[in-house]
Every structure is written in structure tokens, then in C-alpha cells.
């Protein structure tokens, strides 16, 4: 084991995430959402006119759409005042679009990602890495062997300039249009940074690519956009990590993800989100899956004050499939509202949704999901399983599944369980030498194992440790 790995293992996970850095800024927009702000962001990025036009259309849609307030049991968004958010901060780095050598970053930014363990993960388990700090990507690198095969992994700002045809065709047009919801429109107006992944036909990227998004400043919004295009017969695994230190003022994260899974392609999208408890996490993520394509979503969500996150897939082609696995953890003062949406729009499509939630100290988790099977989507099947674990009588967990079945020759299954950690289970483990806290942590680790076993070992270990810290009340 290298000295870097030794240091990483000895660094407390809480210390790695909940720290703040004083860093220099090259550009900071005004607070709020005005046309002048949008034009200033676009000008600072030297964007083509068509992108500015899309931003301004999204801005108009944002102002016309109401704030979602009437969903049963939804998180309270009354504190979310976009006029008090700084939507764009460009860190002061020498190279726009990111360097490909960690040593070229300013010390305070490099130290941030060192503490998060990103350079070490890149050396050991990844095909490529992108690292975003505030509103822009500051590091981007892809192994040469994949570049030689035509794989593209770059930041979205670069993609707008260098892969304009692909971006113009796919960016917030058919997958996640700004008209989808108010926060999609907000994202379309002020998006910045994020990842662009393009995998050519019949190419399998056999090691994951990862992007990490770090918010460091108080009172800012982060609006990265991820666009993944997997051509026919290709395969890729994209991993996303997110974190922010805790401040007294609220922060807003409203990312956008669009995935295009073409015929016989396979995309796995894994995310471990560890925002601080002053962050509102409001995202829109969607995939369009063509004939015999396969989409997998694996999501771990914790740390934020409120989360509304429902990755969705449109199964457009015959034989397309989708698999959702999610875990949510809510502690004191947290409302984590997560789920999945699947639209079966073609025959013989298949989806599975597995949701695991944990709540303690009065926290609330909720599974909110939709499965729609269209008329003519015969031979399709879906299975939804929701399991909730509560630590005490003050915590709550709800399940709100919606099924819209417009075809008779389909297979539909739904199962939900809610339970508390039993005294008998804890007593049994204590009789085997564990104390009360360790016994409960072992029960929770077993509860979430179906999710962690789907992640690369480095991320499974990290997710387990984050859950342990949530149980201790140490994060955020």
C-alpha cells in the first residue's frame, strides 16, 4: 500500500468532507436570476449565440412556472430564495476548462481534492476524472488508451465549443427540456460546468469515469450539467460524487443529467451525494433508452436539508430495460424525498426499482415513484420494492408509488416494508460482543448491502462510512 493510501485511510471521513477553504475568485456573478446575470455568465464563458438564446428561453420559462408546493408530503422549499443565491463563481485558475496535472492547481484547490481522495482514486480505479470547484471544472483527464478509441470525456463548457454539433442536438432538447419543471428551467438558465461523455459504437470502457463536484462558498448555487451519449453496442460506468461544507446560509444544488442509451448500449450511473445540512438538493436526471439498451441508476443521498431527486428513464425501444437502486438517509431536521420514474413506451421493456431508506432523530424519508406503461407496451414488466428502517418513534418514512398501467398483457409487482430496529436484533449482536452503536451499524450495513455491492469497492466503503457518520450525527 502506498503512503498516499495509508494517509487517506487514516484521515477521518468527517474531516475529508466538512472543511472550508479560502480560495481566490476570478469572476463572481451578482445574486439572483436576471437577464443581465445570464448574459454575464454566457459572456464570461465566450459561448456561441445559440447557447445564450437557450439560456434566455429557460429564464423566461423559469419565471412563468410556479414553485412546486402542492405535492403530498414534499419538503418545505419556502427558504429557497433564488434572489439570494450567487449562481456563478469562477475560481481563479490559470487554465480555463481544467488542467490535466493536479500539481498545476492552486494549493488551496489541490488540497481540497487531495482530502477528498480524488487523485488517489484516479490512480487506482478510474479511466478518467473530472473535478469541479464552485461553478467550473478545474481538472480533467482521460487515459490515453480511451482517447485513442474515440472516447470523449471533457467538461461541458469545452464540449459546447469542441463538440458543438452533438451538444446542440442533445442539450436540453428531448431528454430534459427546461419546460419539464421549474428547477429544470432554472438549471437551463444558469448551468455551468459538468461532464460530457461520448462513447463510440461497440466500445466498452472497462473502468469507471468519475466526476466530483465541490461547493466551497457560502450562499452559492451549483448547476453542473452532465450529458452522456452511448452509441450502439457501447458500455460505460459514470460515477458522480458531491459534497459541501456547512454554512449558516443555505446553498442550492440543482444539477441536470441527460443520458442517451442507444441500441444495445449499457450505461451505469452511480452517485454518492453528501451535501451539508444547509443545502437544498433539487435535481433533474433522465435517460432515453433505445432498443435493447440497458440503463442502471445507483444513488446514495444524504446530508442535505432537503432533497427532491427522482431519476427517470424513458424506455423508448423494444426490449429496453432500466434498473434503479437508491438509498436515502435522513437525520434531525432533514427531509429526503427520493424515488424513480420509468416510462414503458415500447413492448417487452423491463424495469426494477429497489429503494432503501433510513431515518433517525425525527428525520423523514419518502419514496415517491411513478411507473407508466403505455398502451401497446405489451409484454413489459416492472417490479418495485421499497424498504424503510426507522430508529425511533419520532422519525417517519412514507411510500408514495404511482402506477399508470394502460396495457393489459404486462407483469406488475410492488412490495413495501417499514420497520424499526428491533431490540431483539440489537441484544443478539450485543451477546456476540458488540456494543449498542456497533450493533445498530451492523444492522444498517446489512440493510443497505444490496446497494453497496453494486459499487466499486472504494465507493462502497465510503458510502458505508458516510452512513455510520450520519448515525453518529457527525456530518453537516
Short mmCIF file of C-alpha atoms in Angstrom, two decimals:
data_model
loop_
_atom_site.label_atom_id
_atom_site.label_comp_id
_atom_site.label_asym_id
_atom_site.label_seq_id
_atom_site.Cartn_x
_atom_site.Cartn_y
_atom_site.Cartn_z
CA UNK A 1 0.00 0.00 0.00
CA UNK A 2 1.32 3.43 -0.93
CA UNK A 3 1.94 6.20 1.61
CA UNK A 4 -0.86 8.20 -0.05
CA UNK A 5 -3.31 5.34 0.53
CA UNK A 6 -2.12 4.99 4.14
CA UNK A 7 -2.75 8.71 4.71
CA UNK A 8 -6.18 8.52 3.08
CA UNK A 9 -7.28 5.62 5.25
CA UNK A 10 -6.04 7.39 8.37
CA UNK A 11 -7.92 10.59 7.53
CA UNK A 12 -11.27 10.74 9.26
CA UNK A 13 -14.13 10.75 6.75
CA UNK A 14 -15.80 13.68 8.52
CA UNK A 15 -12.60 15.72 8.20
CA UNK A 16 -12.40 14.89 4.49
CA UNK A 17 -15.83 16.35 3.73
CA UNK A 18 -16.70 19.05 6.28
CA UNK A 19 -13.90 21.55 5.78
CA UNK A 20 -13.75 25.00 4.21
CA UNK A 21 -11.05 26.67 2.13
CA UNK A 22 -10.29 30.30 1.38
CA UNK A 23 -9.82 30.42 -2.37
CA UNK A 24 -9.48 33.18 -4.94
CA UNK A 25 -12.20 34.01 -7.43
CA UNK A 26 -11.72 35.19 -10.99
CA UNK A 27 -15.38 36.06 -11.52
CA UNK A 28 -18.45 36.20 -9.28
CA UNK A 29 -21.89 36.97 -10.62
CA UNK A 30 -24.44 39.12 -8.87
CA UNK A 31 -27.02 37.42 -6.67
CA UNK A 32 -30.32 36.43 -8.20
CA UNK A 33 -31.66 35.49 -11.58
CA UNK A 34 -31.88 38.32 -14.11
CA UNK A 35 -31.25 38.61 -17.81
CA UNK A 36 -28.16 40.68 -17.08
CA UNK A 37 -26.75 37.87 -14.92
CA UNK A 38 -27.43 35.26 -17.60
CA UNK A 39 -25.74 37.38 -20.26
CA UNK A 40 -22.75 37.96 -17.97
CA UNK A 41 -22.33 34.20 -17.38
CA UNK A 42 -22.57 33.43 -21.08
CA UNK A 43 -20.13 36.21 -21.97
CA UNK A 44 -17.61 35.05 -19.37
CA UNK A 45 -17.73 31.60 -20.99
CA UNK A 46 -17.49 33.01 -24.53
CA UNK A 47 -20.47 30.87 -25.57
CA UNK A 48 -22.00 30.73 -29.05
CA UNK A 49 -25.17 32.73 -29.59
CA UNK A 50 -27.41 29.64 -29.70
CA UNK A 51 -26.47 28.70 -26.14
CA UNK A 52 -27.21 32.20 -24.87
CA UNK A 53 -30.60 32.04 -26.61
CA UNK A 54 -31.36 28.73 -24.86
CA UNK A 55 -30.38 30.20 -21.52
CA UNK A 56 -32.68 33.20 -22.00
CA UNK A 57 -35.60 30.98 -23.08
CA UNK A 58 -35.09 28.86 -19.97
CA UNK A 59 -35.02 32.01 -17.84
CA UNK A 60 -38.37 33.08 -19.26
CA UNK A 61 -39.84 29.64 -18.55
CA UNK A 62 -38.48 29.71 -15.02
CA UNK A 63 -40.25 32.97 -14.23
CA UNK A 64 -43.51 31.66 -15.73
CA UNK A 65 -43.58 28.38 -13.80
CA UNK A 66 -44.83 28.06 -10.21
CA UNK A 67 -42.75 26.72 -7.36
CA UNK A 68 -43.80 23.12 -6.62
CA UNK A 69 -45.71 23.37 -3.34
CA UNK A 70 -48.70 21.03 -3.66
CA UNK A 71 -47.07 17.60 -3.71
CA UNK A 72 -48.28 15.50 -0.75
CA UNK A 73 -45.60 15.42 1.92
CA UNK A 74 -42.98 17.24 -0.12
CA UNK A 75 -40.03 19.03 1.55
CA UNK A 76 -40.59 22.63 2.60
CA UNK A 77 -38.98 24.88 -0.01
CA UNK A 78 -40.05 28.20 1.48
CA UNK A 79 -36.45 29.07 2.38
CA UNK A 80 -35.29 28.63 -1.22
CA UNK A 81 -34.95 32.20 -2.44
CA UNK A 82 -33.05 32.24 -5.72
CA UNK A 83 -32.67 36.02 -5.44
CA UNK A 84 -30.30 35.37 -2.52
CA UNK A 85 -28.17 32.81 -4.38
CA UNK A 86 -24.93 33.53 -6.25
CA UNK A 87 -25.42 31.35 -9.33
CA UNK A 88 -21.91 31.53 -10.78
CA UNK A 89 -18.42 31.67 -9.27
CA UNK A 90 -15.38 31.00 -11.45
CA UNK A 91 -12.36 30.04 -9.37
CA UNK A 92 -9.06 31.72 -10.14
CA UNK A 93 -7.07 29.09 -12.04
CA UNK A 94 -4.59 29.62 -14.87
CA UNK A 95 -6.24 27.28 -17.40
CA UNK A 96 -9.91 27.62 -18.34
CA UNK A 97 -11.61 24.26 -18.68
CA UNK A 98 -9.29 22.44 -16.30
CA UNK A 99 -5.69 21.30 -16.16
CA UNK A 100 -4.61 17.66 -16.63
CA UNK A 101 -1.99 17.73 -13.88
CA UNK A 102 -3.04 18.11 -10.23
CA UNK A 103 0.19 19.97 -9.41
CA UNK A 104 -0.84 22.84 -11.69
CA UNK A 105 -3.81 23.78 -9.49
CA UNK A 106 -3.63 26.45 -6.80
CA UNK A 107 -2.62 24.88 -3.48
CA UNK A 108 -5.94 25.53 -1.76
CA UNK A 109 -7.91 23.80 -4.54
CA UNK A 110 -5.46 20.91 -4.90
CA UNK A 111 -5.58 20.35 -1.13
CA UNK A 112 -9.37 20.17 -1.27
CA UNK A 113 -9.36 17.29 -3.75
CA UNK A 114 -6.43 15.61 -2.00
CA UNK A 115 -8.51 15.47 1.17
CA UNK A 116 -11.44 14.07 -0.79
CA UNK A 117 -9.17 11.33 -2.14
CA UNK A 118 -9.82 12.03 -5.83
CA UNK A 119 -6.22 11.89 -7.18
CA UNK A 120 -5.64 8.59 -5.36
CA UNK A 121 -8.85 7.09 -6.75
CA UNK A 122 -7.83 8.18 -10.25
CA UNK A 123 -4.56 6.27 -9.99
CA UNK A 124 -6.16 3.09 -8.70
CA UNK A 125 -9.60 2.57 -10.19
CA UNK A 126 -10.66 5.06 -12.86
CA UNK A 127 -10.39 5.59 -16.61
CA UNK A 128 -10.80 9.34 -16.27
CA UNK A 129 -11.58 12.08 -13.77
CA UNK A 130 -13.20 15.49 -13.84
CA UNK A 131 -13.19 17.75 -10.77
CA UNK A 132 -15.42 20.79 -10.43
CA UNK A 133 -14.84 23.54 -7.85
CA UNK A 134 -17.68 26.01 -7.45
CA UNK A 135 -19.05 26.65 -10.96
CA UNK A 136 -16.24 25.36 -13.20
CA UNK A 137 -14.22 22.23 -13.83
CA UNK A 138 -10.64 22.77 -12.66
CA UNK A 139 -9.18 19.34 -13.51
CA UNK A 140 -9.94 16.98 -16.40
CA UNK A 141 -8.05 13.92 -17.56
CA UNK A 142 -8.72 10.75 -19.55
CA UNK A 143 -6.45 7.77 -20.05
CA UNK A 144 -4.81 7.94 -23.46
CA UNK A 145 -5.95 4.46 -24.49
CA UNK A 146 -9.59 5.56 -24.37
CA UNK A 147 -8.94 8.78 -26.24
CA UNK A 148 -7.32 6.72 -29.00
CA UNK A 149 -10.56 4.73 -29.32
CA UNK A 150 -12.59 7.90 -29.75
CA UNK A 151 -14.00 8.12 -26.23
CA UNK A 152 -14.59 11.72 -25.17
CA UNK A 153 -14.64 12.76 -21.51
CA UNK A 154 -14.43 16.51 -21.07
CA UNK A 155 -16.18 19.31 -19.24
CA UNK A 156 -19.42 20.66 -20.67
CA UNK A 157 -18.06 24.14 -21.33
CA UNK A 158 -15.38 22.62 -23.55
CA UNK A 159 -17.95 20.36 -25.23
CA UNK A 160 -20.05 23.38 -26.23
CA UNK A 161 -17.01 24.69 -28.14
CA UNK A 162 -15.34 21.49 -29.37
CA UNK A 163 -18.32 19.14 -29.91
CA UNK A 164 -20.90 21.71 -30.84
CA UNK A 165 -22.99 19.56 -33.20
CA UNK A 166 -23.54 16.78 -30.64
CA UNK A 167 -24.23 19.20 -27.80
CA UNK A 168 -26.59 21.36 -29.82
CA UNK A 169 -28.60 18.26 -30.82
CA UNK A 170 -28.82 16.72 -27.34
CA UNK A 171 -28.53 19.51 -24.76
CA UNK A 172 -31.93 20.02 -23.04
CA UNK A 173 -33.89 19.30 -26.21
CA UNK A 174 -35.69 15.93 -25.93
CA UNK A 175 -34.41 14.41 -22.69
CA UNK A 176 -34.68 17.17 -20.06
CA UNK A 177 -36.22 20.26 -21.66
CA UNK A 178 -36.41 23.38 -19.47
CA UNK A 179 -40.21 23.08 -19.59
CA UNK A 180 -40.01 19.85 -17.54
CA UNK A 181 -40.17 21.63 -14.17
CA UNK A 182 -39.23 24.92 -12.52
CA UNK A 183 -35.81 23.72 -11.37
CA UNK A 184 -35.02 22.28 -14.80
CA UNK A 185 -35.73 25.76 -16.19
CA UNK A 186 -33.51 27.32 -13.51
CA UNK A 187 -30.78 24.88 -14.45
CA UNK A 188 -31.15 25.64 -18.14
CA UNK A 189 -30.66 29.34 -17.45
CA UNK A 190 -27.59 29.21 -15.19
CA UNK A 191 -25.93 25.81 -15.78
CA UNK A 192 -22.15 25.76 -15.54
CA UNK A 193 -19.55 23.02 -15.68
CA UNK A 194 -20.35 19.33 -15.54
CA UNK A 195 -19.31 16.44 -17.77
CA UNK A 196 -19.64 15.42 -21.39
CA UNK A 197 -19.15 11.72 -22.12
CA UNK A 198 -19.27 10.22 -25.61
CA UNK A 199 -18.63 6.52 -26.19
CA UNK A 200 -18.35 5.36 -29.83
CA UNK A 201 -20.12 2.32 -31.27
CA UNK A 202 -19.06 -1.11 -29.89
CA UNK A 203 -16.64 0.41 -27.36
CA UNK A 204 -16.56 -0.84 -23.77
CA UNK A 205 -14.89 1.44 -21.23
CA UNK A 206 -13.93 -1.21 -18.67
CA UNK A 207 -13.02 1.15 -15.81
CA UNK A 208 -15.38 3.85 -14.50
CA UNK A 209 -15.03 7.53 -15.24
CA UNK A 210 -15.72 9.89 -12.36
CA UNK A 211 -16.68 13.50 -11.84
CA UNK A 212 -16.57 15.19 -8.45
CA UNK A 213 -18.48 18.38 -7.66
CA UNK A 214 -17.45 20.52 -4.70
CA UNK A 215 -19.25 23.61 -3.42
CA UNK A 216 -16.95 25.64 -1.19
CA UNK A 217 -18.55 29.08 -0.89
CA UNK A 218 -21.43 30.15 1.31
CA UNK A 219 -24.73 31.12 -0.31
CA UNK A 220 -23.94 29.86 -3.79
CA UNK A 221 -25.71 27.60 -6.23
CA UNK A 222 -24.09 24.82 -8.21
CA UNK A 223 -25.73 23.88 -11.51
CA UNK A 224 -23.48 21.41 -13.32
CA UNK A 225 -24.78 19.60 -16.41
CA UNK A 226 -23.91 16.03 -17.34
CA UNK A 227 -24.51 14.76 -20.86
CA UNK A 228 -23.73 11.12 -21.69
CA UNK A 229 -24.11 9.63 -25.17
CA UNK A 230 -23.52 5.89 -25.51
CA UNK A 231 -23.60 4.78 -29.14
CA UNK A 232 -24.85 1.40 -30.33
CA UNK A 233 -23.27 -1.57 -28.54
CA UNK A 234 -21.14 0.57 -26.21
CA UNK A 235 -20.77 0.43 -22.43
CA UNK A 236 -19.66 2.89 -19.74
CA UNK A 237 -19.92 3.41 -15.97
CA UNK A 238 -20.06 7.01 -14.78
CA UNK A 239 -19.58 7.82 -11.08
CA UNK A 240 -20.55 11.15 -9.54
CA UNK A 241 -19.52 12.41 -6.12
CA UNK A 242 -20.75 15.60 -4.45
CA UNK A 243 -20.04 17.40 -1.18
CA UNK A 244 -20.07 20.79 0.54
CA UNK A 245 -19.12 22.18 3.96
CA UNK A 246 -21.79 23.52 6.28
CA UNK A 247 -22.55 27.24 6.46
CA UNK A 248 -25.26 29.27 8.17
CA UNK A 249 -26.75 30.49 4.87
CA UNK A 250 -28.45 27.99 2.59
CA UNK A 251 -26.82 26.64 -0.57
CA UNK A 252 -28.63 25.30 -3.61
CA UNK A 253 -27.66 22.39 -5.83
CA UNK A 254 -29.75 21.95 -8.96
CA UNK A 255 -27.87 19.76 -11.41
CA UNK A 256 -29.09 18.30 -14.66
CA UNK A 257 -28.30 14.89 -16.14
CA UNK A 258 -29.18 13.65 -19.63
CA UNK A 259 -28.25 10.13 -20.75
CA UNK A 260 -28.78 8.75 -24.25
CA UNK A 261 -28.54 4.95 -24.32
CA UNK A 262 -28.61 3.81 -27.92
CA UNK A 263 -29.42 0.35 -29.27
CA UNK A 264 -27.72 -2.50 -27.33
CA UNK A 265 -25.75 0.02 -25.22
CA UNK A 266 -25.34 -0.13 -21.44
CA UNK A 267 -24.85 2.83 -19.11
CA UNK A 268 -24.47 2.69 -15.35
CA UNK A 269 -24.75 5.98 -13.48
CA UNK A 270 -23.70 5.86 -9.82
CA UNK A 271 -23.85 8.81 -7.47
CA UNK A 272 -22.95 9.30 -3.81
CA UNK A 273 -24.18 12.70 -2.69
CA UNK A 274 -23.02 14.02 0.68
CA UNK A 275 -24.22 17.60 0.85
CA UNK A 276 -24.18 19.60 4.07
CA UNK A 277 -27.34 20.16 6.10
CA UNK A 278 -27.76 23.71 4.81
CA UNK A 279 -28.02 22.53 1.18
CA UNK A 280 -31.19 22.09 -0.84
CA UNK A 281 -30.61 19.34 -3.41
CA UNK A 282 -33.08 19.65 -6.30
CA UNK A 283 -32.03 17.79 -9.45
CA UNK A 284 -33.47 16.55 -12.71
CA UNK A 285 -31.96 13.36 -14.16
CA UNK A 286 -33.28 11.37 -17.11
CA UNK A 287 -32.26 8.72 -19.63
CA UNK A 288 -33.71 7.82 -23.01
CA UNK A 289 -33.15 4.12 -23.71
CA UNK A 290 -33.40 2.71 -27.23
CA UNK A 291 -33.97 -0.88 -28.44
CA UNK A 292 -32.35 -3.50 -26.16
CA UNK A 293 -30.46 -0.76 -24.35
CA UNK A 294 -29.85 -1.02 -20.61
CA UNK A 295 -29.77 1.80 -18.06
CA UNK A 296 -28.79 1.47 -14.40
CA UNK A 297 -29.16 4.17 -11.75
CA UNK A 298 -27.45 3.71 -8.36
CA UNK A 299 -27.99 6.62 -5.97
CA UNK A 300 -26.96 7.35 -2.40
CA UNK A 301 -28.42 10.57 -0.98
CA UNK A 302 -27.68 12.04 2.45
CA UNK A 303 -26.53 15.15 4.25
CA UNK A 304 -28.78 17.80 2.70
CA UNK A 305 -31.51 19.75 4.48
CA UNK A 306 -33.94 18.72 1.77
CA UNK A 307 -33.62 16.54 -1.32
CA UNK A 308 -36.04 16.07 -4.21
CA UNK A 309 -34.43 13.57 -6.56
CA UNK A 310 -36.24 11.18 -8.91
CA UNK A 311 -34.02 9.83 -11.72
CA UNK A 312 -36.21 8.77 -14.62
CA UNK A 313 -35.90 6.60 -17.70
CA UNK A 314 -37.91 6.59 -20.90
CA UNK A 315 -37.82 3.05 -22.33
CA UNK A 316 -38.31 4.04 -25.94
CA UNK A 317 -37.21 0.93 -27.83
CA UNK A 318 -38.40 -2.68 -27.75
CA UNK A 319 -36.55 -4.72 -25.16
CA UNK A 320 -35.08 -1.71 -23.35
CA UNK A 321 -34.51 -2.14 -19.62
CA UNK A 322 -33.95 0.02 -16.57
CA UNK A 323 -32.75 -0.71 -13.03
CA UNK A 324 -32.94 1.77 -10.13
CA UNK A 325 -31.26 1.25 -6.77
CA UNK A 326 -31.48 4.07 -4.23
CA UNK A 327 -30.57 4.69 -0.62
CA UNK A 328 -31.65 7.70 1.41
CA UNK A 329 -30.68 8.69 4.96
CA UNK A 330 -32.45 11.39 6.97
CA UNK A 331 -31.45 12.65 10.41
CA UNK A 332 -32.66 15.53 12.55
CA UNK A 333 -34.14 18.37 10.51
CA UNK A 334 -33.81 16.54 7.19
CA UNK A 335 -36.46 15.66 4.61
CA UNK A 336 -35.07 13.34 1.95
CA UNK A 337 -37.64 12.80 -0.80
CA UNK A 338 -36.31 10.41 -3.42
CA UNK A 339 -37.57 7.85 -5.87
CA UNK A 340 -37.67 6.90 -9.52
CA UNK A 341 -39.77 7.30 -12.64
CA UNK A 342 -39.95 4.82 -15.51
CA UNK A 343 -41.94 5.20 -18.72
CA UNK A 344 -42.51 1.95 -20.64
CA UNK A 345 -43.22 3.26 -24.13
CA UNK A 346 -42.39 0.11 -26.14
CA UNK A 347 -43.14 -3.63 -25.98
CA UNK A 348 -41.11 -6.09 -23.91
CA UNK A 349 -39.48 -3.43 -21.78
CA UNK A 350 -38.43 -4.18 -18.22
CA UNK A 351 -37.79 -2.12 -15.09
CA UNK A 352 -36.88 -2.80 -11.48
CA UNK A 353 -36.80 -0.26 -8.66
CA UNK A 354 -35.27 -1.02 -5.27
CA UNK A 355 -35.40 1.70 -2.63
CA UNK A 356 -33.81 1.62 0.83
CA UNK A 357 -34.33 4.42 3.34
CA UNK A 358 -33.13 5.05 6.89
CA UNK A 359 -34.44 7.72 9.27
CA UNK A 360 -33.45 8.70 12.80
CA UNK A 361 -33.79 11.55 15.31
CA UNK A 362 -37.03 12.79 13.76
CA UNK A 363 -35.79 12.75 10.16
CA UNK A 364 -38.14 11.98 7.28
CA UNK A 365 -37.60 9.85 4.21
CA UNK A 366 -40.08 9.32 1.41
CA UNK A 367 -40.14 7.14 -1.68
CA UNK A 368 -42.01 8.92 -4.46
CA UNK A 369 -42.17 6.97 -7.69
CA UNK A 370 -44.00 6.60 -10.97
CA UNK A 371 -44.23 3.64 -13.32
CA UNK A 372 -46.11 4.30 -16.55
CA UNK A 373 -46.82 1.52 -19.02
CA UNK A 374 -48.22 2.87 -22.27
CA UNK A 375 -50.94 1.32 -24.39
CA UNK A 376 -49.18 -1.07 -26.76
CA UNK A 377 -46.22 -1.78 -24.46
CA UNK A 378 -47.30 -5.44 -24.24
CA UNK A 379 -45.01 -8.00 -22.67
CA UNK A 380 -43.49 -5.39 -20.36
CA UNK A 381 -42.75 -5.95 -16.69
CA UNK A 382 -41.95 -3.87 -13.63
CA UNK A 383 -41.11 -4.67 -10.02
CA UNK A 384 -40.89 -2.07 -7.25
CA UNK A 385 -39.55 -2.84 -3.78
CA UNK A 386 -39.37 -0.21 -1.02
CA UNK A 387 -37.84 -0.95 2.38
CA UNK A 388 -37.64 1.57 5.21
CA UNK A 389 -35.79 1.35 8.50
CA UNK A 390 -36.51 3.73 11.40
CA UNK A 391 -34.52 4.22 14.60
CA UNK A 392 -37.18 5.83 16.80
CA UNK A 393 -40.82 6.85 17.12
CA UNK A 394 -40.11 10.47 16.10
CA UNK A 395 -38.79 9.54 12.65
CA UNK A 396 -41.07 8.96 9.67
CA UNK A 397 -40.92 7.13 6.39
CA UNK A 398 -43.54 7.18 3.64
CA UNK A 399 -44.05 5.37 0.38
CA UNK A 400 -45.93 7.02 -2.47
CA UNK A 401 -45.92 4.76 -5.52
CA UNK A 402 -47.94 5.70 -8.57
CA UNK A 403 -48.76 3.10 -11.21
CA UNK A 404 -50.28 4.11 -14.55
CA UNK A 405 -50.97 0.88 -16.45
CA UNK A 406 -52.58 1.30 -19.86
CA UNK A 407 -51.82 -2.19 -21.23
CA UNK A 408 -53.32 -5.47 -20.04
CA UNK A 409 -50.63 -8.01 -21.00
CA UNK A 410 -47.97 -6.85 -18.55
CA UNK A 411 -46.46 -8.02 -15.25
CA UNK A 412 -46.57 -5.51 -12.37
CA UNK A 413 -45.35 -6.08 -8.81
CA UNK A 414 -44.95 -3.77 -5.82
CA UNK A 415 -43.77 -4.51 -2.29
CA UNK A 416 -43.15 -2.15 0.62
CA UNK A 417 -41.95 -2.77 4.17
CA UNK A 418 -41.40 -0.38 7.07
CA UNK A 419 -39.71 -1.47 10.28
CA UNK A 420 -37.80 -0.35 13.35
CA UNK A 421 -34.51 -1.72 14.54
CA UNK A 422 -35.64 -4.44 16.91
CA UNK A 423 -34.37 -4.74 20.47
CA UNK A 424 -34.02 -8.46 19.91
CA UNK A 425 -31.64 -7.96 16.99
CA UNK A 426 -29.52 -5.49 18.95
CA UNK A 427 -29.48 -7.76 22.01
CA UNK A 428 -28.38 -10.74 19.92
CA UNK A 429 -25.42 -8.80 18.47
CA UNK A 430 -24.54 -7.43 21.89
CA UNK A 431 -24.40 -11.01 23.16
CA UNK A 432 -21.75 -11.58 20.50
CA UNK A 433 -19.56 -8.81 21.91
CA UNK A 434 -20.76 -5.67 20.06
CA UNK A 435 -21.80 -2.52 21.87
CA UNK A 436 -25.13 -0.80 21.12
CA UNK A 437 -23.81 1.57 18.43
CA UNK A 438 -21.78 -1.09 16.63
CA UNK A 439 -24.76 -3.46 16.66
CA UNK A 440 -27.01 -0.86 15.04
CA UNK A 441 -24.35 0.00 12.47
CA UNK A 442 -24.03 -3.67 11.55
CA UNK A 443 -27.80 -3.95 11.07
CA UNK A 444 -27.82 -0.87 8.83
CA UNK A 445 -24.83 -2.13 6.81
CA UNK A 446 -26.68 -5.35 6.12
CA UNK A 447 -29.80 -3.38 5.21
CA UNK A 448 -28.02 -1.34 2.53
CA UNK A 449 -25.76 -4.15 1.27
CA UNK A 450 -27.77 -4.71 -1.97
CA UNK A 451 -26.75 -1.19 -2.96
CA UNK A 452 -23.15 -1.10 -1.79
CA UNK A 453 -22.37 -4.39 -3.51
CA UNK A 454 -23.17 -2.72 -6.85
CA UNK A 455 -20.47 -0.06 -6.34
CA UNK A 456 -16.71 -0.37 -6.84
CA UNK A 457 -15.15 -1.32 -3.52
CA UNK A 458 -13.66 2.14 -2.86
CA UNK A 459 -17.08 3.77 -3.09
CA UNK A 460 -18.90 1.02 -1.19
CA UNK A 461 -16.52 1.52 1.74
CA UNK A 462 -17.02 5.31 1.56
CA UNK A 463 -20.81 5.01 1.46
CA UNK A 464 -20.83 2.71 4.49
CA UNK A 465 -18.62 5.16 6.38
CA UNK A 466 -20.85 8.11 5.48
CA UNK A 467 -23.89 6.24 6.78
CA UNK A 468 -22.03 5.48 10.01
CA UNK A 469 -21.23 9.19 10.43
CA UNK A 470 -24.88 10.10 9.79
CA UNK A 471 -25.88 7.65 12.50
CA UNK A 472 -23.43 9.36 14.85
CA UNK A 473 -24.76 12.78 13.85
CA UNK A 474 -21.27 13.86 12.80
CA UNK A 475 -21.88 15.13 9.26
CA UNK A 476 -23.18 18.52 8.17
#
